[in-house]
């Protein structure tokens, strides 16, 4: 039986991982530590609240004393570190938070882990520190370049990716210098349920439903590899149970899509859903374009963001060959599930978008 501390477990990817883990490993204990900032949401965890093996703690990963107390109180043997500032646009306009959380926060966790697991009288405790990172640390690719492998040199191009690269190096250093048992996974773009509405796919869905413009940076031909979030959880599961200590593993979806084509695919899916279920027109009366099957008319091209990477692509050969990883969802099946989820969970994304959820957090945890 494992006892996991999941940082950032109320965020998009972290919450999906918590659902996955408690469903698969029903004897394990999962303690979530999350600061409940703008992207953390207790509603993301509503399916596991009430589970005796689930505990939630509101707190900051930079609070080393808190992390140490949680590790000792709950006899933590595994840390899965999701907590991070992750939106590139926000990192351009406000990089300080990314340095604080992604670099100093990871450093604080590593110090706590070393103290509780290595600096003990009995010697090293059986443990694993798993660090969740991104393909953006590798920089950008041209159209003909081979996909990123674990041997690709780091070349981050935004404050976000630079902060994640720094945290990756710290995790590696704590393994090689102190002997901390670590693994790192670098994933491609995730999508799926509970995705914060500022990100591309949920933004397109919710803007369609409000008959708002669908903003596309530059020419829209930036290419990303898309990974259904539950496939990401599955990949981390394999790394934790089969991965070699000290190694990095790429987790990808084998789904390279240009942003403009993603947007057009979502437009078609929303139109299809409205055609199949006429009651959606009553629920979303502003979605005139979707009702009239002219959703692509909402697409608007806007000025590209500074330093926008042209292409990301993940080579997950190592993860496949060593761990047996294969994504379970194609993009077509995963995006269909995602659109359906957003249509069925209007109350969730409306609460996030209108700020009522954050007001609730401040009252609950003031």
mmCIF file of C-alpha atoms in Angstrom:
data_model
loop_
_atom_site.group_PDB
_atom_site.id
_atom_site.type_symbol
_atom_site.label_atom_id
_atom_site.label_comp_id
_atom_site.label_asym_id
_atom_site.label_seq_id
_atom_site.Cartn_x
_atom_site.Cartn_y
_atom_site.Cartn_z
ATOM 1 C CA UNK A 1 0.000 0.000 0.000
ATOM 2 C CA UNK A 2 1.367 3.389 -1.021
ATOM 3 C CA UNK A 3 0.850 6.677 0.814
ATOM 4 C CA UNK A 4 0.999 9.482 -1.710
ATOM 5 C CA UNK A 5 1.369 13.217 -1.268
ATOM 6 C CA UNK A 6 0.011 14.802 -4.449
ATOM 7 C CA UNK A 7 0.945 18.458 -4.805
ATOM 8 C CA UNK A 8 -1.360 20.555 -6.967
ATOM 9 C CA UNK A 9 -3.931 17.785 -6.722
ATOM 10 C CA UNK A 10 -6.869 20.182 -7.077
ATOM 11 C CA UNK A 11 -5.638 21.388 -10.456
ATOM 12 C CA UNK A 12 -6.579 19.999 -13.845
ATOM 13 C CA UNK A 13 -4.004 17.226 -14.277
ATOM 14 C CA UNK A 14 -3.525 16.586 -10.571
ATOM 15 C CA UNK A 15 -7.227 16.057 -9.912
ATOM 16 C CA UNK A 16 -7.561 13.657 -12.827
ATOM 17 C CA UNK A 17 -4.578 11.746 -11.474
ATOM 18 C CA UNK A 18 -6.190 11.547 -8.010
ATOM 19 C CA UNK A 19 -9.406 10.160 -9.544
ATOM 20 C CA UNK A 20 -7.424 7.633 -11.557
ATOM 21 C CA UNK A 21 -5.261 6.506 -8.639
ATOM 22 C CA UNK A 22 -7.990 6.090 -6.027
ATOM 23 C CA UNK A 23 -10.142 4.227 -8.528
ATOM 24 C CA UNK A 24 -7.343 1.809 -9.451
ATOM 25 C CA UNK A 25 -5.510 1.481 -6.126
ATOM 26 C CA UNK A 26 -8.356 1.470 -3.633
ATOM 27 C CA UNK A 27 -6.182 0.573 -0.629
ATOM 28 C CA UNK A 28 -3.726 3.431 -1.115
ATOM 29 C CA UNK A 29 -3.854 6.699 0.796
ATOM 30 C CA UNK A 30 -3.791 9.974 -1.135
ATOM 31 C CA UNK A 31 -3.122 13.296 0.571
ATOM 32 C CA UNK A 32 -3.575 16.330 -1.661
ATOM 33 C CA UNK A 33 -1.733 19.576 -0.924
ATOM 34 C CA UNK A 34 -2.972 22.533 -2.945
ATOM 35 C CA UNK A 35 -2.928 26.292 -2.396
ATOM 36 C CA UNK A 36 -6.275 26.681 -4.242
ATOM 37 C CA UNK A 37 -5.092 29.579 -6.343
ATOM 38 C CA UNK A 38 -6.993 30.505 -9.506
ATOM 39 C CA UNK A 39 -6.461 27.116 -11.216
ATOM 40 C CA UNK A 40 -6.987 24.893 -8.161
ATOM 41 C CA UNK A 41 -10.590 23.929 -7.538
ATOM 42 C CA UNK A 42 -12.096 21.671 -4.876
ATOM 43 C CA UNK A 43 -14.930 20.900 -7.284
ATOM 44 C CA UNK A 44 -12.334 19.064 -9.379
ATOM 45 C CA UNK A 45 -12.147 16.556 -6.509
ATOM 46 C CA UNK A 46 -15.842 16.184 -5.735
ATOM 47 C CA UNK A 47 -15.836 12.566 -6.927
ATOM 48 C CA UNK A 48 -13.371 11.520 -4.202
ATOM 49 C CA UNK A 49 -14.545 13.687 -1.329
ATOM 50 C CA UNK A 50 -15.902 11.341 1.302
ATOM 51 C CA UNK A 51 -13.433 8.606 0.362
ATOM 52 C CA UNK A 52 -11.754 7.508 3.601
ATOM 53 C CA UNK A 53 -8.436 7.170 1.788
ATOM 54 C CA UNK A 54 -8.487 10.781 0.579
ATOM 55 C CA UNK A 55 -7.331 13.809 2.567
ATOM 56 C CA UNK A 56 -7.169 17.417 1.405
ATOM 57 C CA UNK A 57 -4.891 20.065 2.891
ATOM 58 C CA UNK A 58 -4.914 23.689 1.746
ATOM 59 C CA UNK A 59 -1.338 24.881 1.771
ATOM 60 C CA UNK A 60 1.665 26.103 -0.165
ATOM 61 C CA UNK A 61 4.472 23.854 -1.372
ATOM 62 C CA UNK A 62 6.883 26.635 -0.373
ATOM 63 C CA UNK A 63 5.932 25.998 3.262
ATOM 64 C CA UNK A 64 8.607 23.417 4.008
ATOM 65 C CA UNK A 65 7.550 22.941 7.630
ATOM 66 C CA UNK A 66 3.993 22.112 6.535
ATOM 67 C CA UNK A 67 5.226 19.608 3.949
ATOM 68 C CA UNK A 68 7.482 17.922 6.506
ATOM 69 C CA UNK A 69 4.659 17.664 9.033
ATOM 70 C CA UNK A 70 2.351 16.099 6.434
ATOM 71 C CA UNK A 71 4.999 13.624 5.372
ATOM 72 C CA UNK A 72 5.601 12.517 8.944
ATOM 73 C CA UNK A 73 1.943 12.527 10.040
ATOM 74 C CA UNK A 74 0.813 10.429 7.071
ATOM 75 C CA UNK A 75 3.997 8.335 6.655
ATOM 76 C CA UNK A 76 4.298 9.495 3.046
ATOM 77 C CA UNK A 77 6.418 7.235 0.842
ATOM 78 C CA UNK A 78 5.604 8.776 -2.566
ATOM 79 C CA UNK A 79 5.395 12.396 -3.711
ATOM 80 C CA UNK A 80 3.784 13.146 -7.067
ATOM 81 C CA UNK A 81 4.565 16.778 -7.774
ATOM 82 C CA UNK A 82 2.077 18.501 -10.094
ATOM 83 C CA UNK A 83 1.897 21.914 -8.402
ATOM 84 C CA UNK A 84 3.026 24.568 -10.885
ATOM 85 C CA UNK A 85 2.142 27.790 -12.586
ATOM 86 C CA UNK A 86 1.591 26.609 -16.131
ATOM 87 C CA UNK A 87 0.110 29.189 -18.506
ATOM 88 C CA UNK A 88 2.656 30.638 -20.935
ATOM 89 C CA UNK A 89 0.712 33.896 -21.466
ATOM 90 C CA UNK A 90 0.627 34.514 -17.705
ATOM 91 C CA UNK A 91 4.361 33.802 -17.466
ATOM 92 C CA UNK A 92 5.048 36.525 -20.039
ATOM 93 C CA UNK A 93 3.073 39.198 -18.194
ATOM 94 C CA UNK A 94 3.857 38.028 -14.641
ATOM 95 C CA UNK A 95 6.907 35.768 -14.429
ATOM 96 C CA UNK A 96 7.528 36.231 -10.683
ATOM 97 C CA UNK A 97 4.870 33.694 -9.655
ATOM 98 C CA UNK A 98 6.441 31.104 -11.968
ATOM 99 C CA UNK A 99 9.868 31.525 -10.380
ATOM 100 C CA UNK A 100 8.346 31.332 -6.894
ATOM 101 C CA UNK A 101 6.173 28.247 -7.409
ATOM 102 C CA UNK A 102 7.981 26.250 -10.058
ATOM 103 C CA UNK A 103 11.566 26.746 -8.901
ATOM 104 C CA UNK A 104 11.475 27.697 -5.223
ATOM 105 C CA UNK A 105 8.429 25.511 -4.549
ATOM 106 C CA UNK A 106 10.110 22.456 -6.057
ATOM 107 C CA UNK A 107 13.291 23.231 -4.122
ATOM 108 C CA UNK A 108 11.283 23.446 -0.886
ATOM 109 C CA UNK A 109 9.686 20.049 -1.581
ATOM 110 C CA UNK A 110 13.046 18.479 -2.322
ATOM 111 C CA UNK A 111 14.460 19.780 0.936
ATOM 112 C CA UNK A 112 11.505 18.388 2.864
ATOM 113 C CA UNK A 113 11.789 15.029 1.092
ATOM 114 C CA UNK A 114 15.512 14.794 1.799
ATOM 115 C CA UNK A 115 14.997 15.620 5.468
ATOM 116 C CA UNK A 116 12.151 13.133 6.004
ATOM 117 C CA UNK A 117 13.452 10.301 3.813
ATOM 118 C CA UNK A 118 17.247 10.547 3.891
ATOM 119 C CA UNK A 119 18.315 12.564 6.943
ATOM 120 C CA UNK A 120 17.003 10.021 9.451
ATOM 121 C CA UNK A 121 18.829 7.905 12.003
ATOM 122 C CA UNK A 122 17.748 4.654 10.393
ATOM 123 C CA UNK A 123 19.094 5.746 7.008
ATOM 124 C CA UNK A 124 17.178 6.036 3.746
ATOM 125 C CA UNK A 125 13.438 5.333 3.851
ATOM 126 C CA UNK A 126 11.893 3.492 0.866
ATOM 127 C CA UNK A 127 10.514 6.354 -1.216
ATOM 128 C CA UNK A 128 9.902 7.975 -4.602
ATOM 129 C CA UNK A 129 9.775 11.634 -5.617
ATOM 130 C CA UNK A 130 8.067 11.932 -8.999
ATOM 131 C CA UNK A 131 8.293 15.284 -10.743
ATOM 132 C CA UNK A 132 5.755 16.152 -13.456
ATOM 133 C CA UNK A 133 7.250 18.362 -16.153
ATOM 134 C CA UNK A 134 6.537 19.466 -19.705
ATOM 135 C CA UNK A 135 7.776 19.064 -23.268
ATOM 136 C CA UNK A 136 8.234 22.840 -23.421
ATOM 137 C CA UNK A 137 11.602 22.563 -21.657
ATOM 138 C CA UNK A 138 13.021 21.232 -24.936
ATOM 139 C CA UNK A 139 12.240 24.418 -26.871
ATOM 140 C CA UNK A 140 10.762 24.415 -30.344
ATOM 141 C CA UNK A 141 10.931 22.263 -33.480
ATOM 142 C CA UNK A 142 10.742 22.999 -37.172
ATOM 143 C CA UNK A 143 8.314 21.021 -39.315
ATOM 144 C CA UNK A 144 10.914 18.416 -40.303
ATOM 145 C CA UNK A 145 12.745 18.020 -36.998
ATOM 146 C CA UNK A 146 12.539 14.699 -35.149
ATOM 147 C CA UNK A 147 10.323 14.696 -32.051
ATOM 148 C CA UNK A 148 11.727 15.467 -28.607
ATOM 149 C CA UNK A 149 13.370 12.493 -26.918
ATOM 150 C CA UNK A 150 14.749 12.248 -23.409
ATOM 151 C CA UNK A 151 18.178 13.009 -24.917
ATOM 152 C CA UNK A 152 17.074 16.326 -26.466
ATOM 153 C CA UNK A 153 18.995 19.266 -25.021
ATOM 154 C CA UNK A 154 16.965 21.714 -22.958
ATOM 155 C CA UNK A 155 16.270 25.038 -24.707
ATOM 156 C CA UNK A 156 13.300 26.725 -22.955
ATOM 157 C CA UNK A 157 11.908 29.837 -24.647
ATOM 158 C CA UNK A 158 9.383 31.294 -22.170
ATOM 159 C CA UNK A 159 9.550 32.190 -18.470
ATOM 160 C CA UNK A 160 7.202 29.242 -17.859
ATOM 161 C CA UNK A 161 9.339 26.662 -19.657
ATOM 162 C CA UNK A 162 12.528 28.110 -18.173
ATOM 163 C CA UNK A 163 11.119 27.741 -14.668
ATOM 164 C CA UNK A 164 10.120 24.133 -15.368
ATOM 165 C CA UNK A 165 13.555 23.388 -16.822
ATOM 166 C CA UNK A 166 15.153 24.763 -13.661
ATOM 167 C CA UNK A 167 12.949 22.549 -11.493
ATOM 168 C CA UNK A 168 13.839 19.509 -13.609
ATOM 169 C CA UNK A 169 17.533 20.203 -13.005
ATOM 170 C CA UNK A 170 17.001 20.560 -9.257
ATOM 171 C CA UNK A 171 15.240 17.187 -9.109
ATOM 172 C CA UNK A 172 18.067 15.575 -11.060
ATOM 173 C CA UNK A 173 20.656 17.198 -8.771
ATOM 174 C CA UNK A 174 18.969 15.903 -5.620
ATOM 175 C CA UNK A 175 19.198 12.388 -7.030
ATOM 176 C CA UNK A 176 22.813 12.557 -8.122
ATOM 177 C CA UNK A 177 24.071 14.553 -5.130
ATOM 178 C CA UNK A 178 22.040 13.182 -2.230
ATOM 179 C CA UNK A 179 20.669 9.884 -3.510
ATOM 180 C CA UNK A 180 17.000 10.905 -3.470
ATOM 181 C CA UNK A 181 14.946 8.368 -5.451
ATOM 182 C CA UNK A 182 13.446 10.508 -8.196
ATOM 183 C CA UNK A 183 11.785 10.146 -11.569
ATOM 184 C CA UNK A 184 10.646 12.870 -13.964
ATOM 185 C CA UNK A 185 8.064 12.757 -16.735
ATOM 186 C CA UNK A 186 7.829 15.313 -19.542
ATOM 187 C CA UNK A 187 4.390 15.390 -21.095
ATOM 188 C CA UNK A 188 2.794 16.971 -24.129
ATOM 189 C CA UNK A 189 -0.297 19.235 -24.054
ATOM 190 C CA UNK A 190 -3.026 17.709 -21.899
ATOM 191 C CA UNK A 191 -6.762 18.072 -22.487
ATOM 192 C CA UNK A 192 -9.899 16.608 -20.936
ATOM 193 C CA UNK A 193 -12.304 17.139 -18.007
ATOM 194 C CA UNK A 194 -11.643 19.953 -15.511
ATOM 195 C CA UNK A 195 -9.310 21.809 -17.872
ATOM 196 C CA UNK A 196 -9.148 25.461 -16.776
ATOM 197 C CA UNK A 197 -11.204 27.582 -19.213
ATOM 198 C CA UNK A 198 -8.346 29.918 -20.175
ATOM 199 C CA UNK A 199 -6.602 27.084 -22.078
ATOM 200 C CA UNK A 200 -7.209 26.572 -25.806
ATOM 201 C CA UNK A 201 -9.690 23.680 -25.982
ATOM 202 C CA UNK A 202 -12.011 24.658 -23.098
ATOM 203 C CA UNK A 203 -11.776 28.304 -24.171
ATOM 204 C CA UNK A 204 -13.003 27.393 -27.654
ATOM 205 C CA UNK A 205 -15.862 25.289 -26.264
ATOM 206 C CA UNK A 206 -17.074 27.910 -23.784
ATOM 207 C CA UNK A 207 -16.671 30.791 -26.245
ATOM 208 C CA UNK A 208 -18.795 28.941 -28.797
ATOM 209 C CA UNK A 209 -21.494 28.507 -26.175
ATOM 210 C CA UNK A 210 -21.402 32.258 -25.487
ATOM 211 C CA UNK A 211 -21.195 33.207 -29.190
ATOM 212 C CA UNK A 212 -17.807 34.870 -28.590
ATOM 213 C CA UNK A 213 -14.829 35.141 -30.895
ATOM 214 C CA UNK A 214 -12.394 32.227 -31.063
ATOM 215 C CA UNK A 215 -8.977 33.952 -30.930
ATOM 216 C CA UNK A 216 -6.165 32.277 -32.892
ATOM 217 C CA UNK A 217 -2.576 33.425 -32.433
ATOM 218 C CA UNK A 218 -0.751 34.347 -35.654
ATOM 219 C CA UNK A 219 -1.567 31.989 -38.508
ATOM 220 C CA UNK A 220 -2.770 29.209 -36.197
ATOM 221 C CA UNK A 221 -0.246 26.740 -37.570
ATOM 222 C CA UNK A 222 1.567 26.168 -34.274
ATOM 223 C CA UNK A 223 1.710 22.403 -33.843
ATOM 224 C CA UNK A 224 1.261 20.575 -30.544
ATOM 225 C CA UNK A 225 1.093 16.934 -29.499
ATOM 226 C CA UNK A 226 -2.148 16.402 -27.545
ATOM 227 C CA UNK A 227 -2.480 13.935 -24.672
ATOM 228 C CA UNK A 228 -5.786 12.953 -23.067
ATOM 229 C CA UNK A 229 -5.355 13.630 -19.365
ATOM 230 C CA UNK A 230 -6.255 10.108 -18.198
ATOM 231 C CA UNK A 231 -3.564 8.716 -20.505
ATOM 232 C CA UNK A 232 -1.132 11.022 -18.718
ATOM 233 C CA UNK A 233 -2.216 9.577 -15.343
ATOM 234 C CA UNK A 234 -1.713 6.089 -16.764
ATOM 235 C CA UNK A 235 1.777 7.011 -17.925
ATOM 236 C CA UNK A 236 2.737 8.336 -14.479
ATOM 237 C CA UNK A 237 1.369 5.134 -12.947
ATOM 238 C CA UNK A 238 3.756 3.130 -15.125
ATOM 239 C CA UNK A 239 6.702 5.369 -14.235
ATOM 240 C CA UNK A 240 5.998 5.017 -10.505
ATOM 241 C CA UNK A 241 5.658 1.250 -10.655
ATOM 242 C CA UNK A 242 8.126 0.295 -13.375
ATOM 243 C CA UNK A 243 10.357 3.302 -14.034
ATOM 244 C CA UNK A 244 14.051 3.324 -13.223
ATOM 245 C CA UNK A 245 15.115 5.692 -10.437
ATOM 246 C CA UNK A 246 16.910 8.786 -11.730
ATOM 247 C CA UNK A 247 15.378 8.531 -15.222
ATOM 248 C CA UNK A 248 13.254 10.893 -17.307
ATOM 249 C CA UNK A 249 10.317 9.529 -19.309
ATOM 250 C CA UNK A 250 8.435 11.312 -22.098
ATOM 251 C CA UNK A 251 4.654 10.836 -22.083
ATOM 252 C CA UNK A 252 2.889 11.800 -25.307
ATOM 253 C CA UNK A 253 -0.357 11.252 -27.129
ATOM 254 C CA UNK A 254 0.948 10.550 -30.664
ATOM 255 C CA UNK A 255 -1.402 13.315 -31.814
ATOM 256 C CA UNK A 256 0.216 16.271 -33.577
ATOM 257 C CA UNK A 257 -2.318 18.924 -34.538
ATOM 258 C CA UNK A 258 -2.061 22.525 -35.701
ATOM 259 C CA UNK A 259 -3.950 24.872 -33.394
ATOM 260 C CA UNK A 260 -6.268 26.071 -36.142
ATOM 261 C CA UNK A 261 -7.252 22.494 -36.958
ATOM 262 C CA UNK A 262 -7.945 21.794 -33.286
ATOM 263 C CA UNK A 263 -10.301 24.765 -33.227
ATOM 264 C CA UNK A 264 -12.087 23.663 -36.384
ATOM 265 C CA UNK A 265 -12.464 20.117 -35.046
ATOM 266 C CA UNK A 266 -14.029 21.425 -31.832
ATOM 267 C CA UNK A 267 -16.387 23.602 -33.894
ATOM 268 C CA UNK A 268 -17.576 20.547 -35.834
ATOM 269 C CA UNK A 269 -18.087 18.518 -32.658
ATOM 270 C CA UNK A 270 -20.134 21.223 -30.946
ATOM 271 C CA UNK A 271 -22.277 21.627 -34.056
ATOM 272 C CA UNK A 272 -22.788 17.860 -34.136
ATOM 273 C CA UNK A 273 -23.855 17.790 -30.491
ATOM 274 C CA UNK A 274 -26.397 20.569 -31.078
ATOM 275 C CA UNK A 275 -27.765 18.723 -34.095
ATOM 276 C CA UNK A 276 -28.183 15.499 -32.084
ATOM 277 C CA UNK A 277 -29.643 17.162 -28.973
ATOM 278 C CA UNK A 278 -32.031 20.056 -29.785
ATOM 279 C CA UNK A 279 -32.450 20.767 -26.058
ATOM 280 C CA UNK A 280 -28.934 22.246 -26.053
ATOM 281 C CA UNK A 281 -30.300 25.261 -27.906
ATOM 282 C CA UNK A 282 -32.511 26.047 -24.921
ATOM 283 C CA UNK A 283 -29.665 25.526 -22.436
ATOM 284 C CA UNK A 284 -27.222 27.669 -24.421
ATOM 285 C CA UNK A 285 -29.314 30.307 -26.210
ATOM 286 C CA UNK A 286 -26.265 32.452 -26.998
ATOM 287 C CA UNK A 287 -24.698 29.715 -29.121
ATOM 288 C CA UNK A 288 -26.217 31.083 -32.301
ATOM 289 C CA UNK A 289 -23.316 30.004 -34.502
ATOM 290 C CA UNK A 290 -23.458 26.423 -33.235
ATOM 291 C CA UNK A 291 -27.202 26.240 -33.684
ATOM 292 C CA UNK A 292 -26.887 27.537 -37.238
ATOM 293 C CA UNK A 293 -23.930 25.220 -37.981
ATOM 294 C CA UNK A 294 -21.656 28.169 -38.730
ATOM 295 C CA UNK A 295 -19.349 28.001 -35.756
ATOM 296 C CA UNK A 296 -16.139 28.607 -37.700
ATOM 297 C CA UNK A 297 -17.355 32.153 -38.423
ATOM 298 C CA UNK A 298 -16.320 32.944 -34.841
ATOM 299 C CA UNK A 299 -12.630 32.311 -35.612
ATOM 300 C CA UNK A 300 -10.571 35.501 -35.327
ATOM 301 C CA UNK A 301 -6.847 35.788 -35.934
ATOM 302 C CA UNK A 302 -4.959 37.922 -33.398
ATOM 303 C CA UNK A 303 -1.362 39.091 -33.020
ATOM 304 C CA UNK A 304 0.953 36.229 -32.126
ATOM 305 C CA UNK A 305 2.356 36.145 -28.601
ATOM 306 C CA UNK A 306 6.057 36.915 -28.046
ATOM 307 C CA UNK A 307 8.422 33.977 -28.581
ATOM 308 C CA UNK A 308 5.641 31.581 -29.562
ATOM 309 C CA UNK A 309 7.164 28.112 -30.103
ATOM 310 C CA UNK A 310 6.242 26.728 -33.508
ATOM 311 C CA UNK A 311 6.055 23.004 -32.855
ATOM 312 C CA UNK A 312 6.243 20.507 -30.012
ATOM 313 C CA UNK A 313 6.312 16.764 -30.569
ATOM 314 C CA UNK A 314 7.004 13.937 -28.122
ATOM 315 C CA UNK A 315 8.915 10.762 -28.894
ATOM 316 C CA UNK A 316 7.689 8.351 -26.219
ATOM 317 C CA UNK A 317 9.678 5.358 -27.505
ATOM 318 C CA UNK A 318 11.599 4.935 -24.245
ATOM 319 C CA UNK A 319 8.408 4.965 -22.178
ATOM 320 C CA UNK A 320 6.775 2.495 -24.554
ATOM 321 C CA UNK A 321 9.718 0.117 -24.745
ATOM 322 C CA UNK A 322 10.648 0.148 -21.050
ATOM 323 C CA UNK A 323 7.243 0.519 -19.419
ATOM 324 C CA UNK A 324 4.740 -0.691 -22.019
ATOM 325 C CA UNK A 325 3.078 2.706 -22.381
ATOM 326 C CA UNK A 326 0.574 3.348 -25.167
ATOM 327 C CA UNK A 327 -2.098 6.080 -25.022
ATOM 328 C CA UNK A 328 -5.570 4.582 -24.782
ATOM 329 C CA UNK A 329 -7.368 7.483 -26.484
ATOM 330 C CA UNK A 330 -6.972 8.755 -30.014
ATOM 331 C CA UNK A 331 -7.479 12.481 -30.390
ATOM 332 C CA UNK A 332 -10.839 11.852 -32.049
ATOM 333 C CA UNK A 333 -12.172 9.814 -29.124
ATOM 334 C CA UNK A 334 -10.599 12.005 -26.458
ATOM 335 C CA UNK A 335 -11.827 15.315 -27.853
ATOM 336 C CA UNK A 336 -15.357 13.916 -28.270
ATOM 337 C CA UNK A 337 -15.358 12.931 -24.572
ATOM 338 C CA UNK A 338 -14.050 16.371 -23.659
ATOM 339 C CA UNK A 339 -16.720 18.306 -25.566
ATOM 340 C CA UNK A 340 -19.434 16.119 -24.047
ATOM 341 C CA UNK A 341 -18.015 16.692 -20.562
ATOM 342 C CA UNK A 342 -18.116 20.488 -20.948
ATOM 343 C CA UNK A 343 -21.661 20.416 -22.277
ATOM 344 C CA UNK A 344 -22.703 18.300 -19.274
ATOM 345 C CA UNK A 345 -20.807 20.307 -16.644
ATOM 346 C CA UNK A 346 -21.889 23.883 -17.265
ATOM 347 C CA UNK A 347 -22.089 24.692 -13.543
ATOM 348 C CA UNK A 348 -18.412 23.804 -13.063
ATOM 349 C CA UNK A 349 -16.960 26.043 -15.735
ATOM 350 C CA UNK A 350 -19.381 28.901 -15.118
ATOM 351 C CA UNK A 351 -18.375 29.011 -11.436
ATOM 352 C CA UNK A 352 -14.712 29.122 -12.440
ATOM 353 C CA UNK A 353 -15.233 31.800 -15.080
ATOM 354 C CA UNK A 354 -17.429 34.164 -13.053
ATOM 355 C CA UNK A 355 -15.199 34.043 -9.974
ATOM 356 C CA UNK A 356 -17.817 32.614 -7.614
ATOM 357 C CA UNK A 357 -15.637 29.595 -6.879
ATOM 358 C CA UNK A 358 -12.690 31.755 -5.803
ATOM 359 C CA UNK A 359 -15.010 33.781 -3.556
ATOM 360 C CA UNK A 360 -16.055 30.513 -1.895
ATOM 361 C CA UNK A 361 -12.408 29.503 -1.358
ATOM 362 C CA UNK A 362 -11.616 32.781 0.359
ATOM 363 C CA UNK A 363 -14.569 32.366 2.733
ATOM 364 C CA UNK A 364 -13.780 28.727 3.521
ATOM 365 C CA UNK A 365 -10.062 29.194 4.103
ATOM 366 C CA UNK A 366 -9.707 32.793 5.321
#
